[in-house]
Tab-separated table of C-alpha atoms in Angstrom:
chain	number	residue	atom	x	y	z
A	3	UNK	CA	0.107	22.889	-6.090
A	4	UNK	CA	-1.245	25.213	-8.729
A	5	UNK	CA	-4.747	23.826	-8.455
A	6	UNK	CA	-4.599	23.841	-4.612
A	7	UNK	CA	-5.126	20.093	-4.490
A	8	UNK	CA	-2.609	17.803	-2.822
A	9	UNK	CA	-0.648	15.687	-5.252
A	10	UNK	CA	-0.348	12.636	-3.019
A	11	UNK	CA	-3.147	10.980	-1.157
A	12	UNK	CA	-5.384	7.939	-0.915
A	13	UNK	CA	-8.858	8.835	-2.102
A	14	UNK	CA	-11.892	7.146	-3.598
A	15	UNK	CA	-11.951	7.236	-7.383
A	16	UNK	CA	-13.302	5.387	-10.391
A	17	UNK	CA	-9.901	5.714	-12.163
A	18	UNK	CA	-8.858	2.103	-12.941
A	19	UNK	CA	-11.327	1.004	-10.266
A	20	UNK	CA	-12.508	-2.542	-9.723
A	21	UNK	CA	-16.226	-1.740	-9.706
A	22	UNK	CA	-17.553	1.735	-8.991
A	23	UNK	CA	-15.009	3.451	-6.772
A	24	UNK	CA	-11.825	2.068	-5.253
A	25	UNK	CA	-9.237	3.574	-2.915
A	26	UNK	CA	-6.424	4.977	-5.061
A	27	UNK	CA	-3.065	6.376	-4.044
A	28	UNK	CA	-2.550	8.716	-6.954
A	29	UNK	CA	-3.373	12.114	-8.380
A	30	UNK	CA	-6.278	12.833	-10.719
A	31	UNK	CA	-4.247	15.642	-12.230
A	32	UNK	CA	-1.247	13.393	-12.935
A	33	UNK	CA	-3.295	10.255	-13.687
A	34	UNK	CA	-0.695	8.534	-11.515
A	35	UNK	CA	1.673	9.286	-8.671
A	36	UNK	CA	4.625	11.607	-8.242
A	37	UNK	CA	8.184	11.257	-6.988
A	38	UNK	CA	8.986	11.179	-3.261
A	39	UNK	CA	5.608	10.178	-1.901
A	40	UNK	CA	4.986	8.388	1.396
A	41	UNK	CA	1.269	7.884	1.877
A	42	UNK	CA	-0.941	5.864	4.235
A	43	UNK	CA	-4.549	4.738	4.363
A	44	UNK	CA	-5.397	3.594	7.901
A	45	UNK	CA	-8.342	1.816	9.439
A	46	UNK	CA	-10.027	3.192	12.509
A	47	UNK	CA	-9.136	1.552	15.831
A	48	UNK	CA	-10.131	-2.143	15.749
A	49	UNK	CA	-10.636	-4.567	18.637
A	50	UNK	CA	-9.032	-7.972	17.956
A	51	UNK	CA	-8.801	-8.947	21.654
A	52	UNK	CA	-11.380	-11.742	21.315
A	53	UNK	CA	-10.478	-12.800	17.769
A	54	UNK	CA	-9.328	-16.397	17.285
A	55	UNK	CA	-8.257	-16.296	13.609
A	56	UNK	CA	-8.539	-12.752	12.232
A	57	UNK	CA	-7.848	-12.255	8.529
A	58	UNK	CA	-7.548	-9.179	6.358
A	59	UNK	CA	-8.807	-9.599	2.793
A	60	UNK	CA	-8.968	-7.030	0.034
A	61	UNK	CA	-8.568	-6.576	-3.692
A	62	UNK	CA	-5.321	-4.905	-4.772
A	63	UNK	CA	-3.875	-3.629	-8.005
A	64	UNK	CA	-0.670	-1.694	-8.584
A	65	UNK	CA	1.228	-0.147	-11.471
A	66	UNK	CA	4.545	1.126	-10.122
A	67	UNK	CA	8.120	1.661	-11.196
A	68	UNK	CA	9.829	-1.603	-12.135
A	69	UNK	CA	10.731	-3.939	-9.309
A	70	UNK	CA	14.252	-4.325	-10.740
A	71	UNK	CA	16.566	-2.197	-8.609
A	72	UNK	CA	20.297	-1.713	-9.120
A	73	UNK	CA	21.023	-0.199	-5.697
A	74	UNK	CA	23.007	-2.460	-3.360
A	75	UNK	CA	20.721	-4.285	-0.956
A	76	UNK	CA	17.460	-3.234	-2.610
A	77	UNK	CA	15.400	-5.326	-5.031
A	78	UNK	CA	12.661	-2.799	-5.851
A	79	UNK	CA	12.124	0.935	-6.293
A	80	UNK	CA	8.569	2.165	-5.587
A	81	UNK	CA	6.255	-0.095	-3.624
A	82	UNK	CA	3.181	-0.730	-1.534
A	83	UNK	CA	2.544	-2.950	1.471
A	84	UNK	CA	0.499	-3.421	4.660
A	85	UNK	CA	1.449	-2.684	8.281
A	86	UNK	CA	-0.168	-3.354	11.673
A	87	UNK	CA	-0.121	-1.537	15.004
A	88	UNK	CA	-1.235	-3.060	18.296
A	89	UNK	CA	-0.900	0.166	20.299
A	90	UNK	CA	-3.383	2.448	18.594
A	91	UNK	CA	-1.010	3.587	15.847
A	92	UNK	CA	2.016	4.586	17.931
A	93	UNK	CA	4.283	1.976	16.300
A	94	UNK	CA	3.773	-0.307	13.291
A	95	UNK	CA	5.279	-3.536	11.991
A	96	UNK	CA	5.223	-4.803	8.418
A	97	UNK	CA	2.763	-7.620	7.726
A	98	UNK	CA	3.626	-10.492	5.378
A	99	UNK	CA	0.816	-11.595	3.061
A	100	UNK	CA	-0.558	-15.100	2.731
A	101	UNK	CA	-1.230	-14.175	-0.908
A	102	UNK	CA	-0.009	-12.772	-3.198
A	103	UNK	CA	3.557	-12.804	-1.914
A	104	UNK	CA	5.382	-9.508	-1.915
A	105	UNK	CA	7.424	-9.148	-5.108
A	106	UNK	CA	10.330	-7.452	-3.286
A	107	UNK	CA	12.076	-7.980	0.035
A	108	UNK	CA	13.655	-4.516	0.325
A	109	UNK	CA	12.154	-1.446	-1.382
A	110	UNK	CA	14.313	1.611	-2.100
A	111	UNK	CA	11.376	4.048	-1.765
A	112	UNK	CA	10.708	3.019	1.847
A	113	UNK	CA	14.285	2.220	2.836
A	114	UNK	CA	16.451	4.897	1.259
A	115	UNK	CA	14.128	7.707	0.119
A	116	UNK	CA	12.183	7.742	3.392
A	117	UNK	CA	14.995	6.485	5.663
A	118	UNK	CA	13.193	3.412	6.996
A	119	UNK	CA	16.147	1.106	6.234
A	120	UNK	CA	16.692	-2.223	4.490
A	121	UNK	CA	14.260	-5.104	4.622
A	122	UNK	CA	10.943	-3.372	3.995
A	123	UNK	CA	9.279	-5.594	1.433
A	124	UNK	CA	6.190	-5.031	-0.626
A	125	UNK	CA	4.614	-5.189	-4.037
A	126	UNK	CA	6.369	-3.379	-6.864
A	127	UNK	CA	6.259	-3.380	-10.651
A	128	UNK	CA	2.845	-4.116	-12.124
A	129	UNK	CA	0.194	-6.570	-10.978
A	130	UNK	CA	-1.228	-8.545	-13.877
A	131	UNK	CA	-4.771	-7.662	-12.769
A	132	UNK	CA	-6.698	-7.109	-9.549
A	133	UNK	CA	-5.310	-9.534	-6.947
A	134	UNK	CA	-7.009	-11.183	-3.966
A	135	UNK	CA	-4.787	-10.109	-1.065
A	136	UNK	CA	-4.996	-12.068	2.192
A	137	UNK	CA	-3.149	-11.440	5.485
A	138	UNK	CA	-3.333	-13.713	8.542
A	139	UNK	CA	-3.665	-11.465	11.602
A	140	UNK	CA	-3.478	-14.306	14.154
A	141	UNK	CA	-1.275	-13.370	17.063
A	142	UNK	CA	-2.279	-9.722	16.820
A	143	UNK	CA	-4.936	-9.746	19.526
A	144	UNK	CA	-4.943	-6.174	20.693
A	145	UNK	CA	-7.977	-4.065	21.523
A	146	UNK	CA	-6.130	-1.130	19.875
A	147	UNK	CA	-5.269	-2.496	16.430
A	148	UNK	CA	-4.774	-0.277	13.379
A	149	UNK	CA	-4.127	-1.574	9.847
A	150	UNK	CA	-2.121	0.682	7.519
A	151	UNK	CA	-1.944	0.417	3.741
A	152	UNK	CA	1.299	2.118	2.675
A	153	UNK	CA	2.813	3.475	-0.530
A	154	UNK	CA	6.306	4.915	-1.082
A	155	UNK	CA	8.028	6.247	-4.179
A	156	UNK	CA	11.615	7.252	-4.780
A	157	UNK	CA	12.795	10.385	-6.560
A	158	UNK	CA	12.306	9.366	-10.229
A	159	UNK	CA	10.214	7.465	-12.782
A	160	UNK	CA	6.874	8.136	-11.142
A	161	UNK	CA	3.622	8.496	-13.058
A	162	UNK	CA	4.700	12.038	-13.925
A	163	UNK	CA	7.710	10.568	-15.758
A	164	UNK	CA	6.185	7.262	-16.883
A	165	UNK	CA	2.429	7.364	-17.644
A	166	UNK	CA	1.896	3.629	-17.099
A	167	UNK	CA	2.914	4.067	-13.434
A	168	UNK	CA	-0.555	4.882	-12.129
A	169	UNK	CA	-0.266	3.940	-8.432
A	170	UNK	CA	-1.755	1.627	-5.806
A	171	UNK	CA	-5.442	0.645	-5.815
A	172	UNK	CA	-7.446	-1.074	-3.033
A	173	UNK	CA	-11.054	-2.296	-2.904
A	174	UNK	CA	-13.392	-4.567	-0.922
A	175	UNK	CA	-11.504	-4.366	2.395
A	176	UNK	CA	-12.766	-6.993	4.875
A	177	UNK	CA	-11.493	-8.109	8.259
A	178	UNK	CA	-13.035	-11.325	9.499
A	179	UNK	CA	-12.707	-13.834	12.317
A	180	UNK	CA	-14.079	-17.082	10.977
A	181	UNK	CA	-17.544	-16.188	9.674
A	182	UNK	CA	-17.781	-12.980	11.714
A	183	UNK	CA	-16.950	-9.555	10.274
A	184	UNK	CA	-14.888	-7.383	12.604
């Protein structure tokens, strides 16, 4: 870019933050996100091998292109979601939240723009406020677990085109097993 800063990345920022700084997938320069982004924020390697009931909890907020999609088979354009790997990040599978439910079952940005196919759900449109996101990680008992927060946009109506589309925001990430923090 002209200012030698990447346009797309997760970084800590106070832009629309919850309290202090939050993780934001967006560009300071754009005050939002751009077209054709695929971005990830990943945890370090985690050991869930002894976990009985692991849970991922975090605060999430998003302001993305409308979740109304007119492309056959897709019900959302740009979106964000959470994935898990049990082999140190070699392969990932999409996680389904306990709350809030994903707003879309098949996002165009992931499926068509980035070639990942139909059936990749996630949050799209605009959250009404910061949401308490919860994922049950039971059954994922690997010593080589990686959690991935993902964002994908298609080729139009990004924050560059639509200023209210500011991106995906994450804060207060916690992974617990009962009362124990992992």
